[in-house]
mmCIF file with all atom_site columns, N, CA and C in Angstrom:
data_model
loop_
_atom_site.group_PDB
_atom_site.id
_atom_site.type_symbol
_atom_site.label_atom_id
_atom_site.label_alt_id
_atom_site.label_comp_id
_atom_site.label_asym_id
_atom_site.label_entity_id
_atom_site.label_seq_id
_atom_site.pdbx_PDB_ins_code
_atom_site.Cartn_x
_atom_site.Cartn_y
_atom_site.Cartn_z
_atom_site.occupancy
_atom_site.B_iso_or_equiv
_atom_site.pdbx_formal_charge
_atom_site.auth_seq_id
_atom_site.auth_comp_id
_atom_site.auth_asym_id
_atom_site.auth_atom_id
_atom_site.pdbx_PDB_model_num
ATOM 1   N N  . MET F 1 1  ? -6.868  16.824  1.833   1.00 0.00 ? 215 MET F N  1
ATOM 2   C CA . MET F 1 1  ? -7.515  15.525  1.785   1.00 0.00 ? 215 MET F CA 1
ATOM 3   C C  . MET F 1 1  ? -8.682  15.660  2.844   1.00 0.00 ? 215 MET F C  1
ATOM 4   N N  . GLU F 1 2  ? -9.992  15.174  2.460   1.00 0.00 ? 216 GLU F N  1
ATOM 5   C CA . GLU F 1 2  ? -11.190 15.103  3.164   1.00 0.00 ? 216 GLU F CA 1
ATOM 6   C C  . GLU F 1 2  ? -11.032 13.886  4.083   1.00 0.00 ? 216 GLU F C  1
ATOM 7   N N  . PRO F 1 3  ? -11.705 14.023  5.048   1.00 0.00 ? 217 PRO F N  1
ATOM 8   C CA . PRO F 1 3  ? -11.591 13.064  6.258   1.00 0.00 ? 217 PRO F CA 1
ATOM 9   C C  . PRO F 1 3  ? -12.422 11.783  5.750   1.00 0.00 ? 217 PRO F C  1
ATOM 10  N N  . ILE F 1 4  ? -12.107 10.604  6.523   1.00 0.00 ? 218 ILE F N  1
ATOM 11  C CA . ILE F 1 4  ? -12.809 9.330   5.877   1.00 0.00 ? 218 ILE F CA 1
ATOM 12  C C  . ILE F 1 4  ? -13.793 9.237   7.039   1.00 0.00 ? 218 ILE F C  1
ATOM 13  N N  . SER F 1 5  ? -15.095 8.922   6.650   1.00 0.00 ? 219 SER F N  1
ATOM 14  C CA . SER F 1 5  ? -16.166 8.825   7.477   1.00 0.00 ? 219 SER F CA 1
ATOM 15  C C  . SER F 1 5  ? -16.446 7.542   7.816   1.00 0.00 ? 219 SER F C  1
ATOM 16  N N  . SER F 1 6  ? -17.246 7.134   8.921   1.00 0.00 ? 220 SER F N  1
ATOM 17  C CA . SER F 1 6  ? -17.588 5.514   9.265   1.00 0.00 ? 220 SER F CA 1
ATOM 18  C C  . SER F 1 6  ? -18.059 5.058   8.100   1.00 0.00 ? 220 SER F C  1
ATOM 19  N N  . THR F 1 7  ? -18.912 5.333   7.361   1.00 0.00 ? 221 THR F N  1
ATOM 20  C CA . THR F 1 7  ? -19.661 4.912   6.142   1.00 0.00 ? 221 THR F CA 1
ATOM 21  C C  . THR F 1 7  ? -18.944 4.549   5.047   1.00 0.00 ? 221 THR F C  1
ATOM 22  N N  . GLU F 1 8  ? -17.410 4.877   5.162   1.00 0.00 ? 222 GLU F N  1
ATOM 23  C CA . GLU F 1 8  ? -16.515 4.501   3.867   1.00 0.00 ? 222 GLU F CA 1
ATOM 24  C C  . GLU F 1 8  ? -15.709 3.408   4.381   1.00 0.00 ? 222 GLU F C  1
ATOM 25  N N  . CYS F 1 9  ? -15.777 3.092   5.765   1.00 0.00 ? 223 CYS F N  1
ATOM 26  C CA . CYS F 1 9  ? -14.782 2.132   6.116   1.00 0.00 ? 223 CYS F CA 1
ATOM 27  C C  . CYS F 1 9  ? -15.467 0.750   5.978   1.00 0.00 ? 223 CYS F C  1
ATOM 28  N N  . VAL F 1 10 ? -14.658 -0.205  5.775   1.00 0.00 ? 224 VAL F N  1
ATOM 29  C CA . VAL F 1 10 ? -14.952 -1.929  5.564   1.00 0.00 ? 224 VAL F CA 1
ATOM 30  C C  . VAL F 1 10 ? -15.470 -2.358  6.831   1.00 0.00 ? 224 VAL F C  1
ATOM 31  N N  . GLY F 1 11 ? -16.859 -2.863  6.787   1.00 0.00 ? 225 GLY F N  1
ATOM 32  C CA . GLY F 1 11 ? -17.476 -3.378  8.058   1.00 0.00 ? 225 GLY F CA 1
ATOM 33  C C  . GLY F 1 11 ? -16.922 -4.590  8.350   1.00 0.00 ? 225 GLY F C  1
ATOM 34  N N  . GLU F 1 12 ? -16.565 -5.633  7.388   1.00 0.00 ? 226 GLU F N  1
ATOM 35  C CA . GLU F 1 12 ? -16.405 -6.996  7.612   1.00 0.00 ? 226 GLU F CA 1
ATOM 36  C C  . GLU F 1 12 ? -14.917 -7.216  6.875   1.00 0.00 ? 226 GLU F C  1
ATOM 37  N N  . PRO F 1 13 ? -14.693 -8.452  7.404   1.00 0.00 ? 227 PRO F N  1
ATOM 38  C CA . PRO F 1 13 ? -13.183 -9.006  6.588   1.00 0.00 ? 227 PRO F CA 1
ATOM 39  C C  . PRO F 1 13 ? -13.662 -9.227  5.080   1.00 0.00 ? 227 PRO F C  1
ATOM 40  N N  . GLY F 1 14 ? -12.620 -9.138  4.397   1.00 0.00 ? 228 GLY F N  1
ATOM 41  C CA . GLY F 1 14 ? -12.541 -9.021  2.793   1.00 0.00 ? 228 GLY F CA 1
ATOM 42  C C  . GLY F 1 14 ? -11.239 -8.715  2.368   1.00 0.00 ? 228 GLY F C  1
ATOM 43  N N  . LEU F 1 15 ? -11.158 -8.824  1.169   1.00 0.00 ? 229 LEU F N  1
ATOM 44  C CA . LEU F 1 15 ? -10.084 -8.330  0.275   1.00 0.00 ? 229 LEU F CA 1
ATOM 45  C C  . LEU F 1 15 ? -9.987  -6.920  -0.073  1.00 0.00 ? 229 LEU F C  1
ATOM 46  N N  . VAL F 1 16 ? -8.854  -6.324  0.346   1.00 0.00 ? 230 VAL F N  1
ATOM 47  C CA . VAL F 1 16 ? -8.319  -4.897  -0.112  1.00 0.00 ? 230 VAL F CA 1
ATOM 48  C C  . VAL F 1 16 ? -7.175  -4.881  -0.834  1.00 0.00 ? 230 VAL F C  1
ATOM 49  N N  . VAL F 1 17 ? -7.000  -4.181  -1.904  1.00 0.00 ? 231 VAL F N  1
ATOM 50  C CA . VAL F 1 17 ? -5.713  -3.958  -2.718  1.00 0.00 ? 231 VAL F CA 1
ATOM 51  C C  . VAL F 1 17 ? -5.275  -2.782  -2.421  1.00 0.00 ? 231 VAL F C  1
ATOM 52  N N  . LEU F 1 18 ? -4.020  -2.409  -2.252  1.00 0.00 ? 232 LEU F N  1
ATOM 53  C CA . LEU F 1 18 ? -3.523  -1.072  -1.993  1.00 0.00 ? 232 LEU F CA 1
ATOM 54  C C  . LEU F 1 18 ? -2.461  -1.105  -3.075  1.00 0.00 ? 232 LEU F C  1
ATOM 55  N N  . ASP F 1 19 ? -2.563  0.060   -3.907  1.00 0.00 ? 233 ASP F N  1
ATOM 56  C CA . ASP F 1 19 ? -1.672  0.071   -4.927  1.00 0.00 ? 233 ASP F CA 1
ATOM 57  C C  . ASP F 1 19 ? -0.700  1.457   -4.174  1.00 0.00 ? 233 ASP F C  1
ATOM 58  N N  . ILE F 1 20 ? 0.651   1.197   -4.037  1.00 0.00 ? 234 ILE F N  1
ATOM 59  C CA . ILE F 1 20 ? 1.663   2.079   -3.434  1.00 0.00 ? 234 ILE F CA 1
ATOM 60  C C  . ILE F 1 20 ? 2.334   2.802   -4.123  1.00 0.00 ? 234 ILE F C  1
ATOM 61  N N  . ALA F 1 21 ? 2.687   4.033   -4.621  1.00 0.00 ? 235 ALA F N  1
ATOM 62  C CA . ALA F 1 21 ? 3.269   4.780   -5.482  1.00 0.00 ? 235 ALA F CA 1
ATOM 63  C C  . ALA F 1 21 ? 4.479   5.323   -4.346  1.00 0.00 ? 235 ALA F C  1
ATOM 64  N N  . ALA F 1 22 ? 5.664   4.966   -4.781  1.00 0.00 ? 236 ALA F N  1
ATOM 65  C CA . ALA F 1 22 ? 6.643   5.804   -4.065  1.00 0.00 ? 236 ALA F CA 1
ATOM 66  C C  . ALA F 1 22 ? 7.889   6.255   -4.723  1.00 0.00 ? 236 ALA F C  1
ATOM 67  N N  . ALA F 1 23 ? 8.765   7.211   -4.040  1.00 0.00 ? 237 ALA F N  1
ATOM 68  C CA . ALA F 1 23 ? 9.912   7.777   -4.826  1.00 0.00 ? 237 ALA F CA 1
ATOM 69  C C  . ALA F 1 23 ? 11.205  7.053   -4.974  1.00 0.00 ? 237 ALA F C  1
ATOM 70  N N  . ASP F 1 24 ? 10.951  5.832   -4.258  1.00 0.00 ? 238 ASP F N  1
ATOM 71  C CA . ASP F 1 24 ? 12.152  5.008   -4.165  1.00 0.00 ? 238 ASP F CA 1
ATOM 72  C C  . ASP F 1 24 ? 11.832  3.737   -3.761  1.00 0.00 ? 238 ASP F C  1
ATOM 73  N N  . GLU F 1 25 ? 12.577  2.633   -4.049  1.00 0.00 ? 239 GLU F N  1
ATOM 74  C CA . GLU F 1 25 ? 12.255  1.231   -3.503  1.00 0.00 ? 239 GLU F CA 1
ATOM 75  C C  . GLU F 1 25 ? 12.303  1.110   -1.929  1.00 0.00 ? 239 GLU F C  1
ATOM 76  N N  . ALA F 1 26 ? 13.219  1.876   -1.568  1.00 0.00 ? 240 ALA F N  1
ATOM 77  C CA . ALA F 1 26 ? 13.323  1.787   -0.068  1.00 0.00 ? 240 ALA F CA 1
ATOM 78  C C  . ALA F 1 26 ? 12.117  2.289   0.811   1.00 0.00 ? 240 ALA F C  1
ATOM 79  N N  . THR F 1 27 ? 11.602  3.317   0.183   1.00 0.00 ? 241 THR F N  1
ATOM 80  C CA . THR F 1 27 ? 10.429  3.894   0.637   1.00 0.00 ? 241 THR F CA 1
ATOM 81  C C  . THR F 1 27 ? 8.902   2.757   0.566   1.00 0.00 ? 241 THR F C  1
ATOM 82  N N  . ALA F 1 28 ? 9.088   2.351   -0.485  1.00 0.00 ? 242 ALA F N  1
ATOM 83  C CA . ALA F 1 28 ? 7.935   1.323   -0.739  1.00 0.00 ? 242 ALA F CA 1
ATOM 84  C C  . ALA F 1 28 ? 7.910   -0.017  0.315   1.00 0.00 ? 242 ALA F C  1
ATOM 85  N N  . VAL F 1 29 ? 9.210   -0.302  0.474   1.00 0.00 ? 243 VAL F N  1
ATOM 86  C CA . VAL F 1 29 ? 9.540   -1.594  1.222   1.00 0.00 ? 243 VAL F CA 1
ATOM 87  C C  . VAL F 1 29 ? 9.064   -1.162  2.680   1.00 0.00 ? 243 VAL F C  1
ATOM 88  N N  . ALA F 1 30 ? 9.494   0.070   2.949   1.00 0.00 ? 244 ALA F N  1
ATOM 89  C CA . ALA F 1 30 ? 9.211   0.546   4.347   1.00 0.00 ? 244 ALA F CA 1
ATOM 90  C C  . ALA F 1 30 ? 7.700   0.655   4.889   1.00 0.00 ? 244 ALA F C  1
ATOM 91  N N  . VAL F 1 31 ? 6.953   1.012   3.730   1.00 0.00 ? 245 VAL F N  1
ATOM 92  C CA . VAL F 1 31 ? 5.228   1.193   3.849   1.00 0.00 ? 245 VAL F CA 1
ATOM 93  C C  . VAL F 1 31 ? 4.816   -0.076  4.160   1.00 0.00 ? 245 VAL F C  1
ATOM 94  N N  . GLN F 1 32 ? 5.190   -1.113  3.064   1.00 0.00 ? 246 GLN F N  1
ATOM 95  C CA . GLN F 1 32 ? 4.923   -2.415  3.387   1.00 0.00 ? 246 GLN F CA 1
ATOM 96  C C  . GLN F 1 32 ? 5.202   -3.152  4.671   1.00 0.00 ? 246 GLN F C  1
ATOM 97  N N  . ALA F 1 33 ? 6.258   -2.730  5.120   1.00 0.00 ? 247 ALA F N  1
ATOM 98  C CA . ALA F 1 33 ? 6.707   -3.390  6.735   1.00 0.00 ? 247 ALA F CA 1
ATOM 99  C C  . ALA F 1 33 ? 5.745   -2.625  7.646   1.00 0.00 ? 247 ALA F C  1
ATOM 100 N N  . GLU F 1 34 ? 5.302   -1.315  7.416   1.00 0.00 ? 248 GLU F N  1
ATOM 101 C CA . GLU F 1 34 ? 4.520   -0.866  8.608   1.00 0.00 ? 248 GLU F CA 1
ATOM 102 C C  . GLU F 1 34 ? 3.046   -1.155  8.487   1.00 0.00 ? 248 GLU F C  1
ATOM 103 N N  . LEU F 1 35 ? 2.403   -1.832  7.235   1.00 0.00 ? 249 LEU F N  1
ATOM 104 C CA . LEU F 1 35 ? 1.380   -2.142  6.665   1.00 0.00 ? 249 LEU F CA 1
ATOM 105 C C  . LEU F 1 35 ? 1.299   -3.417  7.715   1.00 0.00 ? 249 LEU F C  1
ATOM 106 N N  . GLU F 1 36 ? 2.178   -4.451  7.456   1.00 0.00 ? 250 GLU F N  1
ATOM 107 C CA . GLU F 1 36 ? 2.525   -5.775  7.959   1.00 0.00 ? 250 GLU F CA 1
ATOM 108 C C  . GLU F 1 36 ? 2.405   -5.438  9.462   1.00 0.00 ? 250 GLU F C  1
ATOM 109 N N  . ARG F 1 37 ? 2.720   -4.341  10.181  1.00 0.00 ? 251 ARG F N  1
ATOM 110 C CA . ARG F 1 37 ? 2.716   -4.122  11.839  1.00 0.00 ? 251 ARG F CA 1
ATOM 111 C C  . ARG F 1 37 ? 1.518   -4.001  12.151  1.00 0.00 ? 251 ARG F C  1
ATOM 112 N N  . TRP F 1 38 ? 0.352   -3.420  11.278  1.00 0.00 ? 252 TRP F N  1
ATOM 113 C CA . TRP F 1 38 ? -0.788  -3.219  11.660  1.00 0.00 ? 252 TRP F CA 1
ATOM 114 C C  . TRP F 1 38 ? -1.933  -4.107  11.241  1.00 0.00 ? 252 TRP F C  1
ATOM 115 N N  . TRP F 1 39 ? -1.753  -4.734  10.049  1.00 0.00 ? 253 TRP F N  1
ATOM 116 C CA . TRP F 1 39 ? -2.872  -5.509  9.395   1.00 0.00 ? 253 TRP F CA 1
ATOM 117 C C  . TRP F 1 39 ? -2.381  -6.597  8.866   1.00 0.00 ? 253 TRP F C  1
ATOM 118 N N  . ALA F 1 40 ? -3.061  -7.843  8.745   1.00 0.00 ? 254 ALA F N  1
ATOM 119 C CA . ALA F 1 40 ? -2.580  -9.224  8.354   1.00 0.00 ? 254 ALA F CA 1
ATOM 120 C C  . ALA F 1 40 ? -2.773  -8.831  6.742   1.00 0.00 ? 254 ALA F C  1
ATOM 121 N N  . THR F 1 41 ? -1.215  -9.036  5.988   1.00 0.00 ? 255 THR F N  1
ATOM 122 C CA . THR F 1 41 ? -1.029  -8.630  4.372   1.00 0.00 ? 255 THR F CA 1
ATOM 123 C C  . THR F 1 41 ? -0.595  -9.820  3.815   1.00 0.00 ? 255 THR F C  1
ATOM 124 N N  . SER F 1 42 ? -0.462  -9.643  2.495   1.00 0.00 ? 256 SER F N  1
ATOM 125 C CA . SER F 1 42 ? -0.213  -10.809 1.694   1.00 0.00 ? 256 SER F CA 1
ATOM 126 C C  . SER F 1 42 ? 1.436   -11.042 1.782   1.00 0.00 ? 256 SER F C  1
ATOM 127 N N  . GLY F 1 43 ? 2.115   -9.947  2.605   1.00 0.00 ? 257 GLY F N  1
ATOM 128 C CA . GLY F 1 43 ? 3.564   -10.085 2.569   1.00 0.00 ? 257 GLY F CA 1
ATOM 129 C C  . GLY F 1 43 ? 4.149   -8.901  1.679   1.00 0.00 ? 257 GLY F C  1
ATOM 130 N N  . THR F 1 44 ? 5.353   -8.931  1.519   1.00 0.00 ? 258 THR F N  1
ATOM 131 C CA . THR F 1 44 ? 6.143   -8.105  0.658   1.00 0.00 ? 258 THR F CA 1
ATOM 132 C C  . THR F 1 44 ? 5.958   -8.382  -0.430  1.00 0.00 ? 258 THR F C  1
ATOM 133 N N  . ALA F 1 45 ? 5.677   -7.629  -1.538  1.00 0.00 ? 259 ALA F N  1
ATOM 134 C CA . ALA F 1 45 ? 5.308   -7.706  -2.989  1.00 0.00 ? 259 ALA F CA 1
ATOM 135 C C  . ALA F 1 45 ? 6.544   -7.062  -3.636  1.00 0.00 ? 259 ALA F C  1
ATOM 136 N N  . PRO F 1 46 ? 6.777   -7.554  -4.944  1.00 0.00 ? 260 PRO F N  1
ATOM 137 C CA . PRO F 1 46 ? 7.733   -6.973  -5.687  1.00 0.00 ? 260 PRO F CA 1
ATOM 138 C C  . PRO F 1 46 ? 7.400   -5.726  -5.889  1.00 0.00 ? 260 PRO F C  1
ATOM 139 N N  . VAL F 1 47 ? 8.598   -4.756  -5.960  1.00 0.00 ? 261 VAL F N  1
ATOM 140 C CA . VAL F 1 47 ? 8.741   -3.302  -6.399  1.00 0.00 ? 261 VAL F CA 1
ATOM 141 C C  . VAL F 1 47 ? 8.908   -3.293  -7.871  1.00 0.00 ? 261 VAL F C  1
ATOM 142 N N  . ARG F 1 48 ? 7.947   -2.446  -8.608  1.00 0.00 ? 262 ARG F N  1
ATOM 143 C CA . ARG F 1 48 ? 7.808   -2.294  -9.931  1.00 0.00 ? 262 ARG F CA 1
ATOM 144 C C  . ARG F 1 48 ? 8.484   -1.079  -10.294 1.00 0.00 ? 262 ARG F C  1
ATOM 145 N N  . ARG F 1 49 ? 9.114   -1.005  -11.483 1.00 0.00 ? 263 ARG F N  1
ATOM 146 C CA . ARG F 1 49 ? 9.555   0.302   -12.159 1.00 0.00 ? 263 ARG F CA 1
ATOM 147 C C  . ARG F 1 49 ? 9.274   0.359   -13.284 1.00 0.00 ? 263 ARG F C  1
ATOM 148 N N  . VAL F 1 50 ? 8.896   1.400   -13.735 1.00 0.00 ? 264 VAL F N  1
ATOM 149 C CA . VAL F 1 50 ? 8.301   1.556   -15.224 1.00 0.00 ? 264 VAL F CA 1
ATOM 150 C C  . VAL F 1 50 ? 9.317   2.397   -15.693 1.00 0.00 ? 264 VAL F C  1
ATOM 151 N N  . PRO F 1 51 ? 10.051  1.944   -16.995 1.00 0.00 ? 265 PRO F N  1
ATOM 152 C CA . PRO F 1 51 ? 11.074  2.708   -17.871 1.00 0.00 ? 265 PRO F CA 1
ATOM 153 C C  . PRO F 1 51 ? 10.506  4.006   -17.930 1.00 0.00 ? 265 PRO F C  1
ATOM 154 N N  . GLY F 1 52 ? 11.063  5.105   -17.809 1.00 0.00 ? 266 GLY F N  1
ATOM 155 C CA . GLY F 1 52 ? 10.677  6.433   -18.196 1.00 0.00 ? 266 GLY F CA 1
ATOM 156 C C  . GLY F 1 52 ? 9.789   7.242   -17.140 1.00 0.00 ? 266 GLY F C  1
ATOM 157 N N  . ARG F 1 53 ? 9.380   6.637   -16.295 1.00 0.00 ? 267 ARG F N  1
ATOM 158 C CA . ARG F 1 53 ? 8.454   7.015   -15.313 1.00 0.00 ? 267 ARG F CA 1
ATOM 159 C C  . ARG F 1 53 ? 9.293   7.292   -13.751 1.00 0.00 ? 267 ARG F C  1
ATOM 160 N N  . PRO F 1 54 ? 9.326   8.365   -13.232 1.00 0.00 ? 268 PRO F N  1
ATOM 161 C CA . PRO F 1 54 ? 10.171  8.665   -11.844 1.00 0.00 ? 268 PRO F CA 1
ATOM 162 C C  . PRO F 1 54 ? 9.080   7.568   -10.747 1.00 0.00 ? 268 PRO F C  1
ATOM 163 N N  . GLY F 1 55 ? 10.034  7.169   -9.972  1.00 0.00 ? 269 GLY F N  1
ATOM 164 C CA . GLY F 1 55 ? 9.384   6.570   -8.728  1.00 0.00 ? 269 GLY F CA 1
ATOM 165 C C  . GLY F 1 55 ? 9.147   4.791   -8.969  1.00 0.00 ? 269 GLY F C  1
ATOM 166 N N  . VAL F 1 56 ? 8.623   4.154   -8.076  1.00 0.00 ? 270 VAL F N  1
ATOM 167 C CA . VAL F 1 56 ? 8.279   3.114   -7.995  1.00 0.00 ? 270 VAL F CA 1
ATOM 168 C C  . VAL F 1 56 ? 6.987   2.627   -7.673  1.00 0.00 ? 270 VAL F C  1
ATOM 169 N N  . THR F 1 57 ? 6.148   1.578   -7.883  1.00 0.00 ? 271 THR F N  1
ATOM 170 C CA . THR F 1 57 ? 5.031   1.343   -7.125  1.00 0.00 ? 271 THR F CA 1
ATOM 171 C C  . THR F 1 57 ? 5.100   -0.326  -6.663  1.00 0.00 ? 271 THR F C  1
ATOM 172 N N  . VAL F 1 58 ? 4.094   -0.529  -5.847  1.00 0.00 ? 272 VAL F N  1
ATOM 173 C CA . VAL F 1 58 ? 3.879   -1.744  -5.411  1.00 0.00 ? 272 VAL F CA 1
ATOM 174 C C  . VAL F 1 58 ? 2.509   -2.105  -4.919  1.00 0.00 ? 272 VAL F C  1
ATOM 175 N N  . ARG F 1 59 ? 2.060   -3.278  -5.301  1.00 0.00 ? 273 ARG F N  1
ATOM 176 C CA . ARG F 1 59 ? 0.480   -3.606  -4.848  1.00 0.00 ? 273 ARG F CA 1
ATOM 177 C C  . ARG F 1 59 ? 0.664   -4.528  -3.726  1.00 0.00 ? 273 ARG F C  1
ATOM 178 N N  . VAL F 1 60 ? -0.072  -4.455  -2.843  1.00 0.00 ? 274 VAL F N  1
ATOM 179 C CA . VAL F 1 60 ? -0.053  -5.261  -1.609  1.00 0.00 ? 274 VAL F CA 1
ATOM 180 C C  . VAL F 1 60 ? -1.517  -5.543  -1.455  1.00 0.00 ? 274 VAL F C  1
#
């Protein structure tokens, strides 16, 4: 993975959407909780599971 430069960072307040892919629901919830500790978020979002696909996704 390449490092993020300062020119790629958001310089002003605004909306950011994160799609999180995790192996299981507990991991997805733990990631959301950690994000809430560091930034103002929209709160815990529902965890989605797609039949036939491994893992879960969540959008924050």
